Coordinates of C-alpha atoms in Angstrom, one line a residue:
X322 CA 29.4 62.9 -10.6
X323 CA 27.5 59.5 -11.0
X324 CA 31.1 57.6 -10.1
X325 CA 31.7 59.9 -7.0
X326 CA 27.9 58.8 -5.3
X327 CA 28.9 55.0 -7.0
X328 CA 31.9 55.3 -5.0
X329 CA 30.7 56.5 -1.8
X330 CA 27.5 54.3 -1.6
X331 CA 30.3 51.2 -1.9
X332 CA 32.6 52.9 0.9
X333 CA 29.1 52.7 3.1
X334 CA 28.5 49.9 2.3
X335 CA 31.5 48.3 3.3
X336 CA 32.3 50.1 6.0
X337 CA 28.4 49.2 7.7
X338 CA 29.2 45.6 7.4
X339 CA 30.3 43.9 10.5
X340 CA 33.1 41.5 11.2
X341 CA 31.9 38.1 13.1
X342 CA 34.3 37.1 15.1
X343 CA 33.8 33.6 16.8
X344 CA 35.1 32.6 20.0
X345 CA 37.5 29.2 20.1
X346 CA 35.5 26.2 20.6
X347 CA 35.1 25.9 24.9
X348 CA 35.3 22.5 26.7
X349 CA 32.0 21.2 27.6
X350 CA 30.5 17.8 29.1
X351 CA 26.8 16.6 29.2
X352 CA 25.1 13.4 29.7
X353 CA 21.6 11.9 31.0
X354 CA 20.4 8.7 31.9
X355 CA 16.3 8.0 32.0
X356 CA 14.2 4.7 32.9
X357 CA 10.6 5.3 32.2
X358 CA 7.7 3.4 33.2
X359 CA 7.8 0.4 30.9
X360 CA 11.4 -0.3 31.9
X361 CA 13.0 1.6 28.8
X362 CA 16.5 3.4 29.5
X363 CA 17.9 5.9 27.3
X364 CA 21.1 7.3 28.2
X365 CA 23.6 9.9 26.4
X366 CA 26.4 11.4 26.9
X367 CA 28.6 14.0 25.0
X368 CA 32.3 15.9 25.7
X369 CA 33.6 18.5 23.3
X370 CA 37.3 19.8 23.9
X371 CA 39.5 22.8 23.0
X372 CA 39.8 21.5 19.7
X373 CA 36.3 21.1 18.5
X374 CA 36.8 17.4 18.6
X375 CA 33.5 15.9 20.0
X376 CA 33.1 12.4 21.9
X377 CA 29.8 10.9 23.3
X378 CA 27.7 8.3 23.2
X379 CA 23.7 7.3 23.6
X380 CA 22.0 4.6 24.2
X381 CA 18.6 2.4 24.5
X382 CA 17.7 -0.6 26.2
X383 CA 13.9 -2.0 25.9
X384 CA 12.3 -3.7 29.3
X385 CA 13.1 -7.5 27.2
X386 CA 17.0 -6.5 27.5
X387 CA 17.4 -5.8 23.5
X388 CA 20.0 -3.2 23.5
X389 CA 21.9 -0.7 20.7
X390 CA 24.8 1.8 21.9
X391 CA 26.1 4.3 19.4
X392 CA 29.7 5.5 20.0
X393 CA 30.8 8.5 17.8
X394 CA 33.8 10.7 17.2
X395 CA 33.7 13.8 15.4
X396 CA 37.2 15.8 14.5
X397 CA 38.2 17.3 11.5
X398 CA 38.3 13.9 10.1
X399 CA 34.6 13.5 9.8
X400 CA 32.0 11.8 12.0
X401 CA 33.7 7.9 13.1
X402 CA 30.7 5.9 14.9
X403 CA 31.2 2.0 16.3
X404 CA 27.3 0.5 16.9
X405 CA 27.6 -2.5 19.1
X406 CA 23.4 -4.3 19.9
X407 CA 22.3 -7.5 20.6
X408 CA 19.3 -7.0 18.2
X409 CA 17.9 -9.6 16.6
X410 CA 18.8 -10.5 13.3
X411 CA 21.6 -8.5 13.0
X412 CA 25.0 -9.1 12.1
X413 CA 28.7 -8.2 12.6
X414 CA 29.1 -6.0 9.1
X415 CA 31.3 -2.4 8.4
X416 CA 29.1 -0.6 5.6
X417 CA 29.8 3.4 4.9
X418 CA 32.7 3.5 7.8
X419 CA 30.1 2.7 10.8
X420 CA 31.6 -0.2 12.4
X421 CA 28.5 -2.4 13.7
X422 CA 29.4 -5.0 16.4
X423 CA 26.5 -7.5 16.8
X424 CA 26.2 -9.7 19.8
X425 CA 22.3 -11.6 18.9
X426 CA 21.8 -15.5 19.3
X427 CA 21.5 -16.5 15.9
X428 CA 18.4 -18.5 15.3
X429 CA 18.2 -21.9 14.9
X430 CA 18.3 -23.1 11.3
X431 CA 15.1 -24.8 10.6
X432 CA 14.8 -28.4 10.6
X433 CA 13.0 -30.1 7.7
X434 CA 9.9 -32.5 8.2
X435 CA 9.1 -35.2 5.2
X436 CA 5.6 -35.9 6.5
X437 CA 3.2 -38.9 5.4
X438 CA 0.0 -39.0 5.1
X439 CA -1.6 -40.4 8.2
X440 CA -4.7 -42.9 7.8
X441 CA -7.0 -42.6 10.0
X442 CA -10.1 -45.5 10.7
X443 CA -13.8 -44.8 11.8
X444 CA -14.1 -46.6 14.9
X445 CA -17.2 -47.5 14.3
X446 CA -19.3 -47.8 11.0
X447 CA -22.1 -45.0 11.2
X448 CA -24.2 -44.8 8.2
X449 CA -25.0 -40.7 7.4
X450 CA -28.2 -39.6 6.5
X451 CA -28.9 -37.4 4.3
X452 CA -32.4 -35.0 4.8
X453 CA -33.8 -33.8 1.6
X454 CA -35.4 -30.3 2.5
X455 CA -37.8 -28.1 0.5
X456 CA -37.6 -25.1 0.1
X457 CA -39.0 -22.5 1.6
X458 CA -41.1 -19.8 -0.1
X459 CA -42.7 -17.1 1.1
X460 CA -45.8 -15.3 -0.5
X461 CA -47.1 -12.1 0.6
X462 CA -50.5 -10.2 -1.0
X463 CA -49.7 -7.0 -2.6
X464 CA -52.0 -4.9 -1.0
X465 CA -51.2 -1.0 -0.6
X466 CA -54.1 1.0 1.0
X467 CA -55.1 4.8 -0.6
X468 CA -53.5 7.9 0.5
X469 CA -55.9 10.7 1.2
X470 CA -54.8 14.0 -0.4
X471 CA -56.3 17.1 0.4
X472 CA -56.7 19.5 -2.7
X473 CA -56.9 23.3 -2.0
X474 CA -60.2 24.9 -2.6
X475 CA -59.1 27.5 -4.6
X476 CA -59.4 27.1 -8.3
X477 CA -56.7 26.8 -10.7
X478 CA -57.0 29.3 -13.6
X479 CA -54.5 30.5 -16.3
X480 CA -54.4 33.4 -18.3
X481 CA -52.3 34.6 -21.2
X482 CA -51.7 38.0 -20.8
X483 CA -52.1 39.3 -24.7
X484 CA -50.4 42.8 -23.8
X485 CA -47.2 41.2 -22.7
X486 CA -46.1 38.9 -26.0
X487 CA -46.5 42.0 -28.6

């Protein structure tokens, strides 16, 4: 008997479940390009085809014309992205399959100074005085003027209460 209900809570079980069934992957194209108030444009774009293969890029740009853009491909290879920027101090490099394409100025190297000392002449002799000061003290008289209290005018009295401590 206890197999027959294991059996038919299991069949229930199953059968109540639902199959998901998901749609192919539909074609689809975005993008957007904004300027705000400072002079910073963001922009992005994004396509996706029939074969869930997705193609975009986005990008800022700061009001001083220092720039990034991200180009990416995702497929069933993996995520693929190519940075190309003009940032300062970066460089030209490949680390962890992102391809980074840098176009900055490279500073100047720095340019070493030997300096001597420089001596430099009074143009005129001025003999400096020196003031001796003495110090200043300062005395005050310790006086502090009474308080007046005002005492109640009922007595104080205390009893021991003999009944009490037995």
């Amino acid at each position: 008997m206890f197999s027959k209900v294991l059996l038919c809570c299991f069949v229930v079980c199953v059968a109540s479940q639902q199959v998901e069934v998901q749609p192919p992957p539909q074609p689809y194209s975005f993008g957007f390009d904004s300027t705000n108030e400072n002079g910073t444009r963001i922009t992005q774009q994004e396509t996706g085809d029939e074969n869930n293969v997705k193609t975009g890029s986005y990008s800022y740009t700061d009001p001083f014309g220092i720039q990034r853009t991200v180009k990416y491909v995702a497929d069933a290879e993996g995520f693929h992205v190519t940075i190309e920027t003009n940032e300062p101090g970066t460089k030209s490099s490949n680390p962890a399959d992102a391809q980074i394409v840098s176009s900055s100025v490279e500073a100047p190297a720095p340019v070493e100074v030997n300096a001597s000392p420089v001596v430099v002449k009074a143009a005129q002799q001025v003999p400096v005085v020196h003031a001796i000061q003495t110090p200043v003290s300062y005395s005050t008289a310790q006086r502090v003027a009474p308080i007046p209290v005002a005492l109640s005018r009922a007595p104080l009295t205390y009893t021991l209460d003999k009944s009490k401590s037995s």
